[in-house]
Short mmCIF file of C-alpha atoms and ligand atoms in Angstrom, two decimals:
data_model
loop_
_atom_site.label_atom_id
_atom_site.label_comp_id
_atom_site.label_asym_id
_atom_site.label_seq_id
_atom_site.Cartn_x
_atom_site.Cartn_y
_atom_site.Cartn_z
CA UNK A 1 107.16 39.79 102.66
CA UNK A 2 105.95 41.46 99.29
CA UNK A 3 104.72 44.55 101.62
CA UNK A 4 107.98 44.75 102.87
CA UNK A 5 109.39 44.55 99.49
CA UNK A 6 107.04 46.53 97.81
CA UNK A 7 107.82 49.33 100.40
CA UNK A 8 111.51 48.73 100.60
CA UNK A 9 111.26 49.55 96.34
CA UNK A 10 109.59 52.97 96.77
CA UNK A 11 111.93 53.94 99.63
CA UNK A 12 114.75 53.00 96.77
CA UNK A 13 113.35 54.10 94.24
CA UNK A 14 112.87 57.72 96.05
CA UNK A 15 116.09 57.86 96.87
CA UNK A 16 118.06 57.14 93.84
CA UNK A 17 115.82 60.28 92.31
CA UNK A 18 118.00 62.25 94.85
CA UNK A 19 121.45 60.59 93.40
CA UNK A 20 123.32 63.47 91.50
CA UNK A 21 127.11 61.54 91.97
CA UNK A 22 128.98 58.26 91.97
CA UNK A 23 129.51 58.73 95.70
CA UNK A 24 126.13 59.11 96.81
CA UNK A 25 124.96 56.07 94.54
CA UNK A 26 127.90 53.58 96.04
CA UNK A 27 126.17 54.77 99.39
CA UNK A 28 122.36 53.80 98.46
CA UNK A 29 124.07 50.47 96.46
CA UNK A 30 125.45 49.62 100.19
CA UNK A 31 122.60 50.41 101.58
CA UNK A 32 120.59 48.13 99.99
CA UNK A 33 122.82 45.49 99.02
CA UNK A 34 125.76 45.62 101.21
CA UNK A 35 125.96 42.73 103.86
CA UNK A 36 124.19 44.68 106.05
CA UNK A 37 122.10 46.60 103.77
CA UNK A 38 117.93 45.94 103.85
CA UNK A 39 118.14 43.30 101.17
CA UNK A 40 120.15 41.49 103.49
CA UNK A 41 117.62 41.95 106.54
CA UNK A 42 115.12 40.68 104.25
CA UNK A 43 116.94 37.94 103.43
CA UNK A 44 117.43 36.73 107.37
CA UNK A 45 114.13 37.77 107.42
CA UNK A 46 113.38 34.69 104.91
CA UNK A 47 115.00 32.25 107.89
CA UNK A 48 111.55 32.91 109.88
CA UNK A 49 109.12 32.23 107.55
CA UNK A 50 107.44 28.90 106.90
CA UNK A 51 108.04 26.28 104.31
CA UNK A 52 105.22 26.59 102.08
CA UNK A 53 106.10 30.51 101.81
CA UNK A 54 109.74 30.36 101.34
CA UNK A 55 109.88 29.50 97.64
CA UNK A 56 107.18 32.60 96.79
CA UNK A 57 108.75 34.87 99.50
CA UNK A 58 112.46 33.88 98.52
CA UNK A 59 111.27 34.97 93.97
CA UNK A 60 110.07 38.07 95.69
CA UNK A 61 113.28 39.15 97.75
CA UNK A 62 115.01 37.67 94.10
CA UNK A 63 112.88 40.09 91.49
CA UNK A 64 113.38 43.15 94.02
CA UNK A 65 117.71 42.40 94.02
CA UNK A 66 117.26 42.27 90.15
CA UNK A 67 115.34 45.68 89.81
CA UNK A 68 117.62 47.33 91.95
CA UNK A 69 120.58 46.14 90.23
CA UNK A 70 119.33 47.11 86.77
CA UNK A 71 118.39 50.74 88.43
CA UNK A 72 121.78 50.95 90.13
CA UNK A 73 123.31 50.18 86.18
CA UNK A 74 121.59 52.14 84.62
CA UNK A 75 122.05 55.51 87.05
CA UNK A 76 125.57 54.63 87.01
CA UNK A 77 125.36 54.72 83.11
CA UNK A 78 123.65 57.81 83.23
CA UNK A 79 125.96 59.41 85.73
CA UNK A 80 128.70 58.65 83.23
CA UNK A 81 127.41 60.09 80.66
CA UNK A 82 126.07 63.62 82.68
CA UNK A 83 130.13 63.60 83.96
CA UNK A 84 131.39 63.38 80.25
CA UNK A 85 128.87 65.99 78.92
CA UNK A 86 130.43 68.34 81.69
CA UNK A 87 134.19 67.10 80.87
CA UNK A 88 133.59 68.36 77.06
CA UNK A 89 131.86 71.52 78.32
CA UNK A 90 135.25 71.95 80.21
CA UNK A 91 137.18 71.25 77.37
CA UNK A 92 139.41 68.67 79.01
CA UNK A 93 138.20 65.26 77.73
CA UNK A 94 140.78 65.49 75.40
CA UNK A 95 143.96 66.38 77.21
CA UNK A 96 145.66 62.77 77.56
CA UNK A 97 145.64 63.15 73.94
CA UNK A 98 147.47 66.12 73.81
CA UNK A 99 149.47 66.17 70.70
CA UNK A 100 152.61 67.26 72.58
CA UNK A 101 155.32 69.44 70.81
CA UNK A 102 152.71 69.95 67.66
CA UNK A 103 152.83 73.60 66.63
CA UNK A 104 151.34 73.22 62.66
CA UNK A 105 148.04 73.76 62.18
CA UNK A 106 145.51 71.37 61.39
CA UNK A 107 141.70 71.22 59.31
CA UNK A 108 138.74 70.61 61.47
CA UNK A 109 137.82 66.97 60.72
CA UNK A 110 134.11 68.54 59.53
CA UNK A 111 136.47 69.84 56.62
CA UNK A 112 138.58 66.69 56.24
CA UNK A 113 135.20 64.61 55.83
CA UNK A 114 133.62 67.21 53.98
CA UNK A 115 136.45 67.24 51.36
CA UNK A 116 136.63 63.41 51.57
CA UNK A 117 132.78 63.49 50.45
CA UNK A 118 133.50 65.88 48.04
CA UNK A 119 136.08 63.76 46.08
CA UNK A 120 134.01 60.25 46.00
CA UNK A 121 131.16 62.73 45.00
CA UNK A 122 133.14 64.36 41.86
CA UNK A 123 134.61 61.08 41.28
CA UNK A 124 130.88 60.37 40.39
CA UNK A 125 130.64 63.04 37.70
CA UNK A 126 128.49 65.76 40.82
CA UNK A 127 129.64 69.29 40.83
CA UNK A 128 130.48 70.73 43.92
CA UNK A 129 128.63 74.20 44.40
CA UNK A 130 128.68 76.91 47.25
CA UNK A 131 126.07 78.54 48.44
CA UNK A 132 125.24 81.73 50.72
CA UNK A 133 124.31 80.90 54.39
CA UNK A 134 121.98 83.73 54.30
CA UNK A 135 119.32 82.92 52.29
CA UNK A 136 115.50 84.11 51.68
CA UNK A 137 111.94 82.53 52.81
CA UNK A 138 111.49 81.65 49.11
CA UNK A 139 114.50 79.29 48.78
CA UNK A 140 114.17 77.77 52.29
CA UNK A 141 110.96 76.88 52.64
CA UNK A 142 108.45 77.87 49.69
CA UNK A 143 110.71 76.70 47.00
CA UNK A 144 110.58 73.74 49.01
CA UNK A 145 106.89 73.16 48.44
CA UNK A 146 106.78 74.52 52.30
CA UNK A 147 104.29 77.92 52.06
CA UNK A 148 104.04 79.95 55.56
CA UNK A 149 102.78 78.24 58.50
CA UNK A 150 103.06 74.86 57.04
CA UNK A 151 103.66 72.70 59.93
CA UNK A 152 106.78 71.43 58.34
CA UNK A 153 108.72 74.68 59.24
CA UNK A 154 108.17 73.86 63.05
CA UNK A 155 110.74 71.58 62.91
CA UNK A 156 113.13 73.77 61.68
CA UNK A 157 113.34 76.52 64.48
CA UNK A 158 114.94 79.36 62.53
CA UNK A 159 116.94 81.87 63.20
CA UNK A 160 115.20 85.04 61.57
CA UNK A 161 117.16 88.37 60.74
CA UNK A 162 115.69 91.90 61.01
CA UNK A 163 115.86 92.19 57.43
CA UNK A 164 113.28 89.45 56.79
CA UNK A 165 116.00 87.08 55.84
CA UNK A 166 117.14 83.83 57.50
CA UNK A 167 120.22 81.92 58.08
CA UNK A 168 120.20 78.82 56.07
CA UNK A 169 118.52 76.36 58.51
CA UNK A 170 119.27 72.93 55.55
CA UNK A 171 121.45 73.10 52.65
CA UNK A 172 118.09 72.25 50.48
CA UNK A 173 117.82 75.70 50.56
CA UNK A 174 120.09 75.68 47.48
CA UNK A 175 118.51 73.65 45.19
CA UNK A 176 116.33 75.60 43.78
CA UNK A 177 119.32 78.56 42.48
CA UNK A 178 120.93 75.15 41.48
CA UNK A 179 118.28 73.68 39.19
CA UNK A 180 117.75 77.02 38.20
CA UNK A 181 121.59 77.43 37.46
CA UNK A 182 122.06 74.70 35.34
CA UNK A 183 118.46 72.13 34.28
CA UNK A 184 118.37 68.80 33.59
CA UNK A 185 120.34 67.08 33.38
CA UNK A 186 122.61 67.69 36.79
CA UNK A 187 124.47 66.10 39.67
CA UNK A 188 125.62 68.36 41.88
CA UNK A 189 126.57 68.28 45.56
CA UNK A 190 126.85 71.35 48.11
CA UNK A 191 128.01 71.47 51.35
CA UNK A 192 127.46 74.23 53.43
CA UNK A 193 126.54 75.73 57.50
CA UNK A 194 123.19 75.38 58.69
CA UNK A 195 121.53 76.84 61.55
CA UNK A 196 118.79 76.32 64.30
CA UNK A 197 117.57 76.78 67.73
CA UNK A 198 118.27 73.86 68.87
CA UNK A 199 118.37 72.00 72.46
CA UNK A 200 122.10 71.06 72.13
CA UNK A 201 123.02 68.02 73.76
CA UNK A 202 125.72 65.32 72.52
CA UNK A 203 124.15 64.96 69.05
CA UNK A 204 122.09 68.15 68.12
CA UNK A 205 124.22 71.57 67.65
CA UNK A 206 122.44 75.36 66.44
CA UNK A 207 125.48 75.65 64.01
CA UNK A 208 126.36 71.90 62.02
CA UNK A 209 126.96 71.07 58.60
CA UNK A 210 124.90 69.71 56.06
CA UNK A 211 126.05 68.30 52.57
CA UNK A 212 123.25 67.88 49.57
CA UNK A 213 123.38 66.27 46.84
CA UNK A 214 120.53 66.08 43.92
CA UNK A 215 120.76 63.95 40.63
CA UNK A 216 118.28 65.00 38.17
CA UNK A 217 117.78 63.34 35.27
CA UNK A 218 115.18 61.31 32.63
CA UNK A 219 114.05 58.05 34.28
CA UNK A 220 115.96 58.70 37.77
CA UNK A 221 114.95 56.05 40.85
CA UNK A 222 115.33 54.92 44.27
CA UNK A 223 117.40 52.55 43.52
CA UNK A 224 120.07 55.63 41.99
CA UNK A 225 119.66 57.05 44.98
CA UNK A 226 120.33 53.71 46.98
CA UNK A 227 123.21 53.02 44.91
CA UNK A 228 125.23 56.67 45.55
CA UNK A 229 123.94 56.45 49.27
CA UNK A 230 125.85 52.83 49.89
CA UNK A 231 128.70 53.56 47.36
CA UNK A 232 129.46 57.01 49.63
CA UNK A 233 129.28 55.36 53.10
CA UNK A 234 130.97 52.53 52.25
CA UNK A 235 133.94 54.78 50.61
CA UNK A 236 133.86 57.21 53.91
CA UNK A 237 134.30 53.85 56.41
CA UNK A 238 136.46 52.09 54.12
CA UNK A 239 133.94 48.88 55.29
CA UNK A 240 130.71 47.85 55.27
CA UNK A 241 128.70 49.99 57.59
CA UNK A 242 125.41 48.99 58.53
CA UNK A 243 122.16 51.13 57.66
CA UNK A 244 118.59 51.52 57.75
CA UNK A 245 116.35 53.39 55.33
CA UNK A 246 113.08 53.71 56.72
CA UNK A 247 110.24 55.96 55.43
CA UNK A 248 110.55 59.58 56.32
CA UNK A 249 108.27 63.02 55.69
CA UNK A 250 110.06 65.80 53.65
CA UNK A 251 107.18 68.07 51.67
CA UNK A 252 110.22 68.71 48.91
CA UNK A 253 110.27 64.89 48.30
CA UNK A 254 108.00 61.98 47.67
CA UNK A 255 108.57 59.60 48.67
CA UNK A 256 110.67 60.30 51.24
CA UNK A 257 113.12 58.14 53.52
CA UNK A 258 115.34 58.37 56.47
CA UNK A 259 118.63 56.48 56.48
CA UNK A 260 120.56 55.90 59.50
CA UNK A 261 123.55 54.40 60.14
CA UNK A 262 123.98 51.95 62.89
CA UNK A 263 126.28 54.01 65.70
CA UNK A 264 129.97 53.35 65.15
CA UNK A 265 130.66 54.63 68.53
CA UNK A 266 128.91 51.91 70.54
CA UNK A 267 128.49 49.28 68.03
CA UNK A 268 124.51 49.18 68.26
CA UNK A 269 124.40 48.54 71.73
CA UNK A 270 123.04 52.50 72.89
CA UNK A 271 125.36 55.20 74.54
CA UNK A 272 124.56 58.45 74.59
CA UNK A 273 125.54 60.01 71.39
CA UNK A 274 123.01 57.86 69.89
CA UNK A 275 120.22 59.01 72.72
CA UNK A 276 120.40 55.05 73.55
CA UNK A 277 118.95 53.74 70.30
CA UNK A 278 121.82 52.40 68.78
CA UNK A 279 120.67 54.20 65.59
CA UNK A 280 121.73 57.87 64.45
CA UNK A 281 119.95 59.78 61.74
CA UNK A 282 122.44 60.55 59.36
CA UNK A 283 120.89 61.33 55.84
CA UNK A 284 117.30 62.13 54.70
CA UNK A 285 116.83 61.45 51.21
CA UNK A 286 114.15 60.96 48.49
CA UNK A 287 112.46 61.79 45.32
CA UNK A 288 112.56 65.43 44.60
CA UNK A 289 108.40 66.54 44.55
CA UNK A 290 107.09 67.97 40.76
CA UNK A 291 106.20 70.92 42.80
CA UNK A 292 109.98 71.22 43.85
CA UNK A 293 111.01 70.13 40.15
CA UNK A 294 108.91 73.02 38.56
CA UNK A 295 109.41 75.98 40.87
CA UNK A 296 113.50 75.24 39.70
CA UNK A 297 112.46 75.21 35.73
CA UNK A 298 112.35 71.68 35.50
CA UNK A 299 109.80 69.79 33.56
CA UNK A 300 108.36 66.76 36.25
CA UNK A 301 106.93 65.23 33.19
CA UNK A 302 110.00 64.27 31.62
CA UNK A 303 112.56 64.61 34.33
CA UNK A 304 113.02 62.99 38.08
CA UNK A 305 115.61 62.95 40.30
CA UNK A 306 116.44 62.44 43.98
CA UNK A 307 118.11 64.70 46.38
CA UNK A 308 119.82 64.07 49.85
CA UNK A 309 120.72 65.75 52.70
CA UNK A 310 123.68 64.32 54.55
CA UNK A 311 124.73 65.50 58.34
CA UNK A 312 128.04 65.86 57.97
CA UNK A 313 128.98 66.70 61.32
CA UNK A 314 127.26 63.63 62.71
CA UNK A 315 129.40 61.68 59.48
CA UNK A 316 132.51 63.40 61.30
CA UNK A 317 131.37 61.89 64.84
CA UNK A 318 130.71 58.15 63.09
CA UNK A 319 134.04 58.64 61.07
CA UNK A 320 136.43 60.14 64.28
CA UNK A 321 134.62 58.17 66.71
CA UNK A 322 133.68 61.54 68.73
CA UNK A 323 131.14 60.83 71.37
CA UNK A 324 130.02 64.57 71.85
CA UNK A 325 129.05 66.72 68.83
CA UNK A 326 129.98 69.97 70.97
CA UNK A 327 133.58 69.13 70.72
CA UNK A 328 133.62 70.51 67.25
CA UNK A 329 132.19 74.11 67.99
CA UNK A 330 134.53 74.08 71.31
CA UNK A 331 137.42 75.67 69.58
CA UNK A 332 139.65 73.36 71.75
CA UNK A 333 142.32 73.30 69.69
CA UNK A 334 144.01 70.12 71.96
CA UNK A 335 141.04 68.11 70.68
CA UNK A 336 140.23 69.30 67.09
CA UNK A 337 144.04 68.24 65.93
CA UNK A 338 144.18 65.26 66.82
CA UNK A 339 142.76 64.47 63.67
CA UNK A 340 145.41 65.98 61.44
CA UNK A 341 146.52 62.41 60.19
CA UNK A 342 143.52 60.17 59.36
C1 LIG B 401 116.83 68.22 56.46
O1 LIG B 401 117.50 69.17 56.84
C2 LIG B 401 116.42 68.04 55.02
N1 LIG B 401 116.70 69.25 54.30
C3 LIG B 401 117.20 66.86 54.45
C4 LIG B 401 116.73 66.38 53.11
C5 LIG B 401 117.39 66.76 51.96
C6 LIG B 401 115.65 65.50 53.03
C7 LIG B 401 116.96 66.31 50.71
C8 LIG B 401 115.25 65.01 51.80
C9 LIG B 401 115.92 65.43 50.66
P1 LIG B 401 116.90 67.03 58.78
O2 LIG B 401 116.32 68.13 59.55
O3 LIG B 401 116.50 65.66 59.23
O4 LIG B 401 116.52 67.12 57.27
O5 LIG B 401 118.47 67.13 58.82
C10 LIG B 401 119.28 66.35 57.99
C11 LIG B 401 120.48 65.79 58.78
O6 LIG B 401 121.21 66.90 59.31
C12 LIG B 401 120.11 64.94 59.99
O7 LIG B 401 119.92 63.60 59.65
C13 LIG B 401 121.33 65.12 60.86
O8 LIG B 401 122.37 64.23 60.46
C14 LIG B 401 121.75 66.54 60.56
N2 LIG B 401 121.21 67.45 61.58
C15 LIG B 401 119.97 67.97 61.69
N3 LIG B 401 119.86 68.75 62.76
C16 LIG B 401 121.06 68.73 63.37
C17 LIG B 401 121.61 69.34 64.54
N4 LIG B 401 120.89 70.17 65.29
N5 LIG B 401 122.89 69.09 64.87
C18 LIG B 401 123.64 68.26 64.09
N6 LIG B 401 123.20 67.67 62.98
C19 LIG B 401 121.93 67.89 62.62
#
């Protein structure tokens, strides 16, 4: 019997790799567990074989129904999710929400949460401060305590111009012109574009928007930075919203963390805007480095200060509940409207 099963699992297990729809997986789900599918032979099969087998024979015809099951859920999941992804690329995930007889114009909700961080940030005594999206190697990496062919600009894959220039691949780019701008101490938060060659899928886009923030100051500390962190989040959701900070690498800070936020989308439980994990990465944050501190002017011996750098066009998917992050660059104006009240 556990030949026959073991065999009856590759031949499945081959054949679901050749599944690319609903309708072909239905077929293979019938085929193995319809009423006359193999699990069923198998299981008159069980009829003919002796007492003292049946219990070991019958966990073995069990274990192989189980695995197929959780194969069938999960391809039927993933199927979903593949169908969706097209439906967005399509532009026409959105059209039962069409916002019938509405001829105004709308922001994109990347502005409307941009501008909602902007106010719970100024309400906090931070500047808000604009800042070119094409910027030099200086400020976007060696300012950043990130000289050429440190390993740290690999994950960054930038988009260089023929002038030697760059398009801003992380609003830290800024914050050395801002230190330099206006010294300790400051509080000061900048939104802005960013770009990179990026893979796109549901969560990752080449064009997104960052927001930073820095608070410099004598005797700044984690738990400042804690503090703003949970005050903003909390103020975006309007309730508690669970996150994570867990330790992170940034060369411009030390120590350096990563907070997520659990995904608002699926609760926790994994989808694919969250790449399964329940978890999205939402803000990197830590201690600005001396290094980073002097190259703006400031004196790291009497000054600290932390410094953030919030995704807010994954804050827009948590906030709107929008499962693909595509949707924003789409220009689909049926979709991007509908958030005109909230
Ligand atoms: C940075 O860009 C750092 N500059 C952040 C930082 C600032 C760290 C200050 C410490 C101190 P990272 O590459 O992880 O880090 O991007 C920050 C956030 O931007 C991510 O958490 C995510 O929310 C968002 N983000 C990054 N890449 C993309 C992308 N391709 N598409 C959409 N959002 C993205």
């Amino acid at each position: 019997m556990k030949e026959k099963a073991d065999a009856l699992w590759k031949e499945f297990l081959d054949k679901l790799e050749e599944v690319y729809d609903r309708e072909a997986l239905e077929n293979l789900r019938i085929a193995f567990l319809g009423k006359k599918g193999f699990l069923a032979g198998l299981m008159a099969e069980l009829r003919q074989v002796s007492p003292e087998e049946k219990k070991t024979a019958g966990m073995v015809i069990n274990t192989l129904k189980e695995n197929v099951q959780e194969k069938l859920k999960d391809k039927t999941e993933e199927l979903a999710a593949a169908l969706y992804d097209r439906q967005v690329g399509e532009a026409r995930v959105y059209e039962e929400s069409l916002l019938i007889g509405h001829r105004g114009g709308s922001y994109h909700p990347v502005t409307l949460i941009q501008r909602t961080c902007e106010e719970i940030f100024r309400s906090m005594g931070f500047t808000i401060e604009d800042y070119p999206e094409i910027v030099d190697d200086f400020h976007c990496f060696q300012a950043l305590n990130i000289p050429e062919f440190h390993p740290a600009r690999d994950m960054q894959d930038t988009y260089y111009l023929s002038t030697g220039q760059l398009l801003k691949t992380h609003t830290s780019a800024a914050q050395n012109s801002i230190m330099r701008k206006y010294g300790s101490p400051l509080r000061a938060v900048f939104p802005g574009r960013c770009f990179r060659n990026e893979a796109i899928d549901a969560s990752h886009e080449n064009t997104f928007f960052q927001m930073e923030g820095m608070m410099i100051d004598k005797d700044i500390s984690i738990s400042n930075l804690i503090y703003f962190m949970k005050t903003m989040l909390s103020e975006i959701f309007g309730r508690a919203v669970t996150v994570r900070l867990r330790p992170g690498f940034f060369p411009f800070v030390e120590p350096g963390f990563e907070l997520d936020i659990q995904c608002l989308i699926c609760g926790g439980a994994g989808c694919s805007s969250c790449k399964h994990s329940g978890w999205l990465e939402l803000c990197p944050c830590g201690m600005i480095h001396p290094t980073v501190l002097a190259y703006g002017g400031i004196d790291p011996e009497e000054n600290s200060g932390f410094a953030f750098g919030l995704g807010l066009t994954r804050l827009a998917m948590m906030k709107y509940g929008v499962r693909d992050i595509r949707i924003f660059n789409s220009c689909n104006l049926k979709a991007l409207s509908q958030f005109v009240n909230h």
